[in-house]
C-alpha positions as a LaTeX table, in Angstrom:
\begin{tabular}{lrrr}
\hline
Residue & $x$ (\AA) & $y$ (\AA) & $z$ (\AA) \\
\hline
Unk1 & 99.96 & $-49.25$ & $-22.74$ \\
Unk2 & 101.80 & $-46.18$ & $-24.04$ \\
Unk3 & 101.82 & $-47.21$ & $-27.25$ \\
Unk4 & 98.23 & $-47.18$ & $-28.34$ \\
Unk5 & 94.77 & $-45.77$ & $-28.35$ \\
Unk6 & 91.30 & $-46.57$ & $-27.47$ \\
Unk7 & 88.51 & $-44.44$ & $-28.98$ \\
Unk8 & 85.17 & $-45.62$ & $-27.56$ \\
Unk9 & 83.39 & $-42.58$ & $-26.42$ \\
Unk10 & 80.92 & $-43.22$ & $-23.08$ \\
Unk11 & 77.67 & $-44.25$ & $-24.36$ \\
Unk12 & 74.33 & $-42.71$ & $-22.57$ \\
Unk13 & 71.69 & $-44.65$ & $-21.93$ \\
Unk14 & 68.67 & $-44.48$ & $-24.27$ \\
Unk15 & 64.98 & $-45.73$ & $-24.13$ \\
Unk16 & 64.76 & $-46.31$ & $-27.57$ \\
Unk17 & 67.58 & $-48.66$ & $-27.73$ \\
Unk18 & 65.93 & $-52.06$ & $-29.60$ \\
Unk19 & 65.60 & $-54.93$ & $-26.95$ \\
Unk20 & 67.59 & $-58.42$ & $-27.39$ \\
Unk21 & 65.32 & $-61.78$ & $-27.84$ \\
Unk22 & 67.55 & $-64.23$ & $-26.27$ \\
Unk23 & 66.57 & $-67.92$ & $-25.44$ \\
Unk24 & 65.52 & $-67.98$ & $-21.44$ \\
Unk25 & 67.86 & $-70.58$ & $-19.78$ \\
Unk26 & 70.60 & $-71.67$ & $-20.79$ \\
Unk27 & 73.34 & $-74.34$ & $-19.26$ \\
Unk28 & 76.90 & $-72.89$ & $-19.65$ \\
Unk29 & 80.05 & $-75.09$ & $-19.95$ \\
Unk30 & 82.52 & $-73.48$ & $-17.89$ \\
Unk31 & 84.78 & $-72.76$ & $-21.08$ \\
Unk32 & 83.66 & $-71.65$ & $-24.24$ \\
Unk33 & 85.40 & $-69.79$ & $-26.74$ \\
Unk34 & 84.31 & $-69.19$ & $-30.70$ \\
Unk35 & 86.96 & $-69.16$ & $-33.54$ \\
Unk36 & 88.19 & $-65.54$ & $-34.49$ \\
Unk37 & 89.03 & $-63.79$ & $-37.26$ \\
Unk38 & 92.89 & $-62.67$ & $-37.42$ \\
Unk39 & 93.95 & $-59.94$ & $-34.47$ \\
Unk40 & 94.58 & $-56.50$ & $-35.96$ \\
Unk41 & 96.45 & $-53.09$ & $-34.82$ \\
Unk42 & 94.70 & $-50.01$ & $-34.04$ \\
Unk43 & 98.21 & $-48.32$ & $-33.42$ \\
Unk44 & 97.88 & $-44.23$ & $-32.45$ \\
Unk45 & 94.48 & $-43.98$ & $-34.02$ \\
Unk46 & 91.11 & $-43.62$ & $-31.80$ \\
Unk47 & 89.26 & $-45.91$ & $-34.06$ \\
Unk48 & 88.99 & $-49.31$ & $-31.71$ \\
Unk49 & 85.02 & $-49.16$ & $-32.22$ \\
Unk50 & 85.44 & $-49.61$ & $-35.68$ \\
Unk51 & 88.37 & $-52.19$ & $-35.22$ \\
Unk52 & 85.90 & $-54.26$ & $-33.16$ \\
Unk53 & 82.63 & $-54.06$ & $-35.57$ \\
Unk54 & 84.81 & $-54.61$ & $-38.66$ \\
Unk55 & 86.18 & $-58.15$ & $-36.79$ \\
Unk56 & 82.72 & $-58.60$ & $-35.89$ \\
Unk57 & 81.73 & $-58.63$ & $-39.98$ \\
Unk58 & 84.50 & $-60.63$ & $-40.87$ \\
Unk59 & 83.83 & $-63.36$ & $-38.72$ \\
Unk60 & 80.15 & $-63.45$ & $-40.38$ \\
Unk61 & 81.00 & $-62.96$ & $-43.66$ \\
Unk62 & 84.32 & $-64.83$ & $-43.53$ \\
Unk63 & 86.45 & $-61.95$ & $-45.20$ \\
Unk64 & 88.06 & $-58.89$ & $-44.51$ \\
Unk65 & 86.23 & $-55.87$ & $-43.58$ \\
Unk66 & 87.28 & $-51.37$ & $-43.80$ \\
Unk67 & 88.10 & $-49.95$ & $-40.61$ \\
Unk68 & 88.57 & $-46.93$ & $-42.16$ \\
Unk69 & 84.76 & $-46.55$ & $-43.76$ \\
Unk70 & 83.65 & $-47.03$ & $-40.35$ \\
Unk71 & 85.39 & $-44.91$ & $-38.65$ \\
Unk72 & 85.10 & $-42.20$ & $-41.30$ \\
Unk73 & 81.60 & $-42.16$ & $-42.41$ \\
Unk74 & 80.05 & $-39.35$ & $-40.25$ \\
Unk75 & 76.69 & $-37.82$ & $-41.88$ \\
Unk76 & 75.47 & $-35.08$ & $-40.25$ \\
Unk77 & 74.38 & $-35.75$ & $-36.40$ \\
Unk78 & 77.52 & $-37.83$ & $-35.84$ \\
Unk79 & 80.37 & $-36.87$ & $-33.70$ \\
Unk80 & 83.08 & $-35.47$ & $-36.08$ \\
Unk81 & 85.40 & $-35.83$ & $-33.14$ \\
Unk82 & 88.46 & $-38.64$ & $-32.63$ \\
Unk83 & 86.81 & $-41.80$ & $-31.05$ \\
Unk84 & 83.29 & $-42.67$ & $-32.11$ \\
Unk85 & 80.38 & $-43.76$ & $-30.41$ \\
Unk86 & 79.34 & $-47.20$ & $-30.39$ \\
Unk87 & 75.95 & $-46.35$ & $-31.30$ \\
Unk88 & 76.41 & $-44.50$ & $-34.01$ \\
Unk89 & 79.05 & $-46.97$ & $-35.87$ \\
Unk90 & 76.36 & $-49.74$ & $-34.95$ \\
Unk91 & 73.59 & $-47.32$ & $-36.96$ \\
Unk92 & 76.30 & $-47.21$ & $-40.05$ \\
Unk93 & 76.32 & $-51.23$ & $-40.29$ \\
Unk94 & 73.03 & $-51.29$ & $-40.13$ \\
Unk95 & 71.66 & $-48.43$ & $-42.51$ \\
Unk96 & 74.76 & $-48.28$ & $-44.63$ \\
Unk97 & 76.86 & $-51.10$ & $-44.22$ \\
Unk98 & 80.81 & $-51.61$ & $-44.73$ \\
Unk99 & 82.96 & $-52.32$ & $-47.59$ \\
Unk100 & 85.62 & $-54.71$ & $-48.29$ \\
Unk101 & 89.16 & $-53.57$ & $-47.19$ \\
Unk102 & 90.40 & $-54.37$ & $-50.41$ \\
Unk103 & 87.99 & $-51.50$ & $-51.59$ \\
Unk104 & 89.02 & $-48.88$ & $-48.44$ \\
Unk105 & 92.38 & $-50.31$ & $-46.74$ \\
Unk106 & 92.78 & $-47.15$ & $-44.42$ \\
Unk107 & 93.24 & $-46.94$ & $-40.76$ \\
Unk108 & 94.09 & $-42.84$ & $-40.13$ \\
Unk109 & 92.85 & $-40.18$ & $-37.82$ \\
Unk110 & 89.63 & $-37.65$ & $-37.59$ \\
Unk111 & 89.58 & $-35.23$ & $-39.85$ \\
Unk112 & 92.01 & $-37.13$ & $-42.52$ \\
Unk113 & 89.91 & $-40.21$ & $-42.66$ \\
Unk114 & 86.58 & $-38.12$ & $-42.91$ \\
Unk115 & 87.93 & $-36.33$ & $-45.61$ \\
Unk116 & 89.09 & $-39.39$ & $-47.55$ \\
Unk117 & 85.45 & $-41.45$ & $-47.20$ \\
Unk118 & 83.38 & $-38.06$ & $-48.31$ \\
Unk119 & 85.64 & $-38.54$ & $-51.54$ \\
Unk120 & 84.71 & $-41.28$ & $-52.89$ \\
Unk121 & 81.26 & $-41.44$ & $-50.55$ \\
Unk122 & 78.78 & $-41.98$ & $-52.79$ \\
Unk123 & 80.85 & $-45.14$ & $-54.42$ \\
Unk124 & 81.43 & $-46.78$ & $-50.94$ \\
Unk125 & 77.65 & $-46.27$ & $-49.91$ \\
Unk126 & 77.17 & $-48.22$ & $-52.55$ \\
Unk127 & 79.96 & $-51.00$ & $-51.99$ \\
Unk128 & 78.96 & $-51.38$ & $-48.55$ \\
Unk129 & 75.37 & $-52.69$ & $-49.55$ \\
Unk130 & 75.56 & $-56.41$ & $-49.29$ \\
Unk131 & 77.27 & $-55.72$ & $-45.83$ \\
Unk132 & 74.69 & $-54.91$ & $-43.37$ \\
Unk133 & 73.53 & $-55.83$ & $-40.05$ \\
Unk134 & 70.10 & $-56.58$ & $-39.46$ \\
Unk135 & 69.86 & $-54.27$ & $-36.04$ \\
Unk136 & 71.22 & $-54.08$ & $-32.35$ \\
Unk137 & 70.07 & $-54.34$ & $-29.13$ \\
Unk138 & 71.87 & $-53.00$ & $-26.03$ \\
Unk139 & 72.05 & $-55.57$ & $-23.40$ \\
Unk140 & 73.67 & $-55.19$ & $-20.07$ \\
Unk141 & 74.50 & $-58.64$ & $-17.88$ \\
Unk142 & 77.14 & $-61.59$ & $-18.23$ \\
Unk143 & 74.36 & $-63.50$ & $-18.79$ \\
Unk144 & 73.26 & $-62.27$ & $-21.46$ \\
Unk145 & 76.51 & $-61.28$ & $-23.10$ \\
Unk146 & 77.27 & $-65.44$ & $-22.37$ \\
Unk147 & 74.08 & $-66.33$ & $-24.72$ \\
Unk148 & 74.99 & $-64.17$ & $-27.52$ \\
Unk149 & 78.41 & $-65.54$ & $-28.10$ \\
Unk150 & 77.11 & $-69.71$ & $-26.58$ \\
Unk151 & 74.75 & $-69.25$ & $-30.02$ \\
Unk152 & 77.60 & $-68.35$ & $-32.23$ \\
Unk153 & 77.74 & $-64.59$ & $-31.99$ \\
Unk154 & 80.36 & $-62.75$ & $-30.89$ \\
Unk155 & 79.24 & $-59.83$ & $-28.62$ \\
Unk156 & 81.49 & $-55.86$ & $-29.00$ \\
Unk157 & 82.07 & $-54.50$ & $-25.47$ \\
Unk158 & 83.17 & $-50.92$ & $-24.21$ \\
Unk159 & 84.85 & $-50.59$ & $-20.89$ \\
Unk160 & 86.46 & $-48.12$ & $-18.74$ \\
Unk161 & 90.29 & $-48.31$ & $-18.95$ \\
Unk162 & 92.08 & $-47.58$ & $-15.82$ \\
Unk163 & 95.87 & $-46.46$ & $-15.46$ \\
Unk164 & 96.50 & $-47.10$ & $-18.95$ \\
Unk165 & 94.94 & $-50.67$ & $-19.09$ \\
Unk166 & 97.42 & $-53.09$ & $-17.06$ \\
Unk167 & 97.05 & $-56.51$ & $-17.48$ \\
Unk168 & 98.91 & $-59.60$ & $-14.93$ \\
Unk169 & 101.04 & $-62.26$ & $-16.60$ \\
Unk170 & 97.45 & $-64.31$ & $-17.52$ \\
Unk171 & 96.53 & $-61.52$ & $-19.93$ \\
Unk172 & 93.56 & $-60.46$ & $-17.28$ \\
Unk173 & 92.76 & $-56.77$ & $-17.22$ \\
Unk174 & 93.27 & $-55.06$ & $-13.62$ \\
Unk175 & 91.22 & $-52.32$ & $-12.35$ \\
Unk176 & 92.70 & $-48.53$ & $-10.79$ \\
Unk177 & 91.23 & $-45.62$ & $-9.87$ \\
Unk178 & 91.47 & $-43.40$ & $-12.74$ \\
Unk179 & 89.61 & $-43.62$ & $-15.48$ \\
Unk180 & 92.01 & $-42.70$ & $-19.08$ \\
Unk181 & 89.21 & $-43.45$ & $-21.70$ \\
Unk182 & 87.10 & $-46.18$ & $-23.23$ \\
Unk183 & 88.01 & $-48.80$ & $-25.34$ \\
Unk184 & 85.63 & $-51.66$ & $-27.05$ \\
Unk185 & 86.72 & $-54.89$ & $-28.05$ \\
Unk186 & 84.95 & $-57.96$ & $-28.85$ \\
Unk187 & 83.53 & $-60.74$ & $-26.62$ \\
Unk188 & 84.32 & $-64.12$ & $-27.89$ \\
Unk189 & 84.24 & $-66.42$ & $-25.34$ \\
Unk190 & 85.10 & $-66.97$ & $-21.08$ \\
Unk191 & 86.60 & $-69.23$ & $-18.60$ \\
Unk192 & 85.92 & $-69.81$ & $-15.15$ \\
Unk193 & 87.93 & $-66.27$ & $-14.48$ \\
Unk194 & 86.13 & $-63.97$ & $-16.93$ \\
Unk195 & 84.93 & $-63.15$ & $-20.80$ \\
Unk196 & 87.70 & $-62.85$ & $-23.20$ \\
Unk197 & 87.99 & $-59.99$ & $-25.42$ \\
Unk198 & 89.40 & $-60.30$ & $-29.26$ \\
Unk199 & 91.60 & $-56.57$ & $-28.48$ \\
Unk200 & 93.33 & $-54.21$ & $-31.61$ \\
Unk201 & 96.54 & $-53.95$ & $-30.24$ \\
Unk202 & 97.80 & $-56.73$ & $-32.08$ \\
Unk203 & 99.26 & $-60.06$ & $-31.07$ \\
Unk204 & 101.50 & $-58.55$ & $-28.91$ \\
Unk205 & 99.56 & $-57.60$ & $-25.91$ \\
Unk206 & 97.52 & $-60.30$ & $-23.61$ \\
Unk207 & 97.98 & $-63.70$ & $-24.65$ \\
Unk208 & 98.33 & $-63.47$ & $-28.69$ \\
Unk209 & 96.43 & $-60.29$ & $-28.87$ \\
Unk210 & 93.31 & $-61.89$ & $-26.25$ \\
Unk211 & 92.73 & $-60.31$ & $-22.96$ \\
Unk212 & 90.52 & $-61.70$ & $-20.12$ \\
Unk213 & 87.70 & $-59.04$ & $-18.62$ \\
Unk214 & 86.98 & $-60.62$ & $-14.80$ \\
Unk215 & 83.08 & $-61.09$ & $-14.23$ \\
Unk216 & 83.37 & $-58.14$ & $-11.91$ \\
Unk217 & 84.53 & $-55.54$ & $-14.10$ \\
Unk218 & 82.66 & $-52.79$ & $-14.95$ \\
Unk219 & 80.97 & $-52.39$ & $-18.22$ \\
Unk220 & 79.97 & $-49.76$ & $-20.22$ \\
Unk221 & 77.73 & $-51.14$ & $-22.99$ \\
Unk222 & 77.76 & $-54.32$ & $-24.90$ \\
Unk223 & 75.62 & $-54.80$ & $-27.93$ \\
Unk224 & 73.52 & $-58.15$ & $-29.03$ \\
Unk225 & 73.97 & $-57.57$ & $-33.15$ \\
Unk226 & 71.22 & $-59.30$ & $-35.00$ \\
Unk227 & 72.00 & $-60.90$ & $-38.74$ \\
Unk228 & 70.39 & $-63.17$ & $-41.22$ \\
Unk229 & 70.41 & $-66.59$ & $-40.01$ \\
Unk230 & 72.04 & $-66.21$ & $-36.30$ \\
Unk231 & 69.91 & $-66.72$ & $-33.67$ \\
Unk232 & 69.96 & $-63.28$ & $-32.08$ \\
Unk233 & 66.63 & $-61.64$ & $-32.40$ \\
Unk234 & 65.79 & $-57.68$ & $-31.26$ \\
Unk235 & 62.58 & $-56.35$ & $-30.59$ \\
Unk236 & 61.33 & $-52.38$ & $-30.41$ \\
Unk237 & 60.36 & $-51.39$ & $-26.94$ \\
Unk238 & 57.18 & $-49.68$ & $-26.11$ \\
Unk239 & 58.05 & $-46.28$ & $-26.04$ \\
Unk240 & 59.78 & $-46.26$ & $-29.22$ \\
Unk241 & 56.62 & $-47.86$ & $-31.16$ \\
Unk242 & 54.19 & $-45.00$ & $-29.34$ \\
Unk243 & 57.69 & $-42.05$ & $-29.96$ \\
Unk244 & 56.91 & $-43.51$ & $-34.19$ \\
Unk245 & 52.94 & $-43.62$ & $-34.44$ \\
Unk246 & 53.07 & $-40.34$ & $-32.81$ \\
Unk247 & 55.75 & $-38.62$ & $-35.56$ \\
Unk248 & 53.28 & $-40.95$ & $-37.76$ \\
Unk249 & 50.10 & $-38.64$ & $-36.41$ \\
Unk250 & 52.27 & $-35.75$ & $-36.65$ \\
Unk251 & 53.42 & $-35.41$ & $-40.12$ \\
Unk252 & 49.79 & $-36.31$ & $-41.38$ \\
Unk253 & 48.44 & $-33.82$ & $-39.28$ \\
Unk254 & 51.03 & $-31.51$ & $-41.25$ \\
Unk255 & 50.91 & $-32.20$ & $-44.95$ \\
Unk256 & 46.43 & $-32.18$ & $-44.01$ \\
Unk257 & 46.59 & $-28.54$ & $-42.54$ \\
Unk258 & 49.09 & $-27.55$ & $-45.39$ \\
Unk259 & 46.57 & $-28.57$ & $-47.86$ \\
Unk260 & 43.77 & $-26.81$ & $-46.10$ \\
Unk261 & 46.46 & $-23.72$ & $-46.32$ \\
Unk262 & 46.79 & $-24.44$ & $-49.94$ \\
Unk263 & 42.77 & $-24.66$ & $-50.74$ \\
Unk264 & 41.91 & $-21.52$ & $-48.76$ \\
Unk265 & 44.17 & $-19.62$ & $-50.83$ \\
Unk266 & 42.85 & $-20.68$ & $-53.91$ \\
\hline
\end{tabular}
């Protein structure tokens, strides 16, 4: 697909990452497939992560959603690079939120679209309020990925994309041997032959802008997003809890001795 980007930059996998509360059985019907929000067009710009969480609001808050805060809101610590990783856009929904697109209707390129949030920053921060996620949790089988989007919750997925992602005549995505990038879309749904993916390349490409992923493709990350009232539930895992009581201990430990500093001087 000459014609457009991807943008997903290869997540690593971290310890800390929260922990998904699913149910623990569940009995799949061979087809399932939730209702979408409308397919949109990531054209030439890296910025299919944000594409992919900004379908993911709109289908919870049943309106449309900024690409372009998403992919341009990068504090310090974030990649200022083209692409994004998932992680990091996942940490904006959930600290930050997004804003309408009537409020930021912008799909452009790193630096340009940088630039253009820091502008007005401090007014979308506080647009984006109401627009949060509750918190993610990395998960990692078809299993799991099926229980998230059986309970109503449509589940973003990065993959690698092979020979410029080349699909057969039943929209299904074929493997190669070189890997060209990364690209997320969002799991909505599967059929006896794989999950299907909501993509950003617009109607166009697949079958009205859905592609199939087979059950045997690889996957880089997926992400279980928790929200008020859908039944996905995450959970802190044990090393993070001990990694925070221990910065806890720490910083006490500081502002005591820097008092002790202070009273000895007097």
């Amino acid at each position: 697909m000459e014609n457009f980007k991807y943008g997903c930059k290869k997540e690593i996998k971290d310890r800390r990452d929260y922990k998904a509360k699913l149910v623990s059985s569940v009995e799949f019907p061979e087809e399932f497939r939730l209702d979408m929000p409308k397919v949109k067009n990531q054209g030439m710009v890296n910025s299919c992560v944000a594409h992919s969480l900004s379908t993911f609001l709109e289908r919870y808050f049943n309106d449309d959603f900024s690409v372009g805060f998403i992919y341009g809101y990068r504090p310090e610590g974030y990649s200022q690079d083209e692409g994004m990783y998932p992680r990091e856009a996942l940490k904006t929904l959930q600290k930050v939120g997004d804003v309408k697109n009537n409020i930021f209707d912008y799909n452009e390129e790193v630096p340009k679209i940088i630039q253009m949030v820091n502008e007005k920053k401090d007014y979308l921060i506080d647009k984006a309020q109401d627009f949060k996620i509750e918190s993610y949790a990395r998960i990692y089988s078809v299993n799991e990925i099926k229980k998230c989007i059986y309970s109503g919750t449509p589940v973003p997925i990065s993959i690698p994309i092979y020979d410029g992602m080349r699909l057969d005549e039943n929209g299904t995505i074929l493997e190669g041997k070189e890997i060209d990038g990364y690209h997320m879309m969002i799991a909505c749904g599967w059929d006896k032959n794989g999950i299907l993916l909501q993509n950003s390349w617009g109607k166009n490409v697949g079958i009205t802008g859905f592609v199939r992923l087979p059950f045997f493709y690889k996957i880089d990350s997926a992400w279980a997003i928790s929200m008020k009232n859908n039944k996905i539930e995450t959970k802190v895992p044990f090393l993070t809890k001990i990694t925070k009581i221990l910065k806890k201990i720490k910083n006490f430990l500081k502002k005591y001795f820097q008092k002790i500093r202070r009273v000895k001087k007097c």
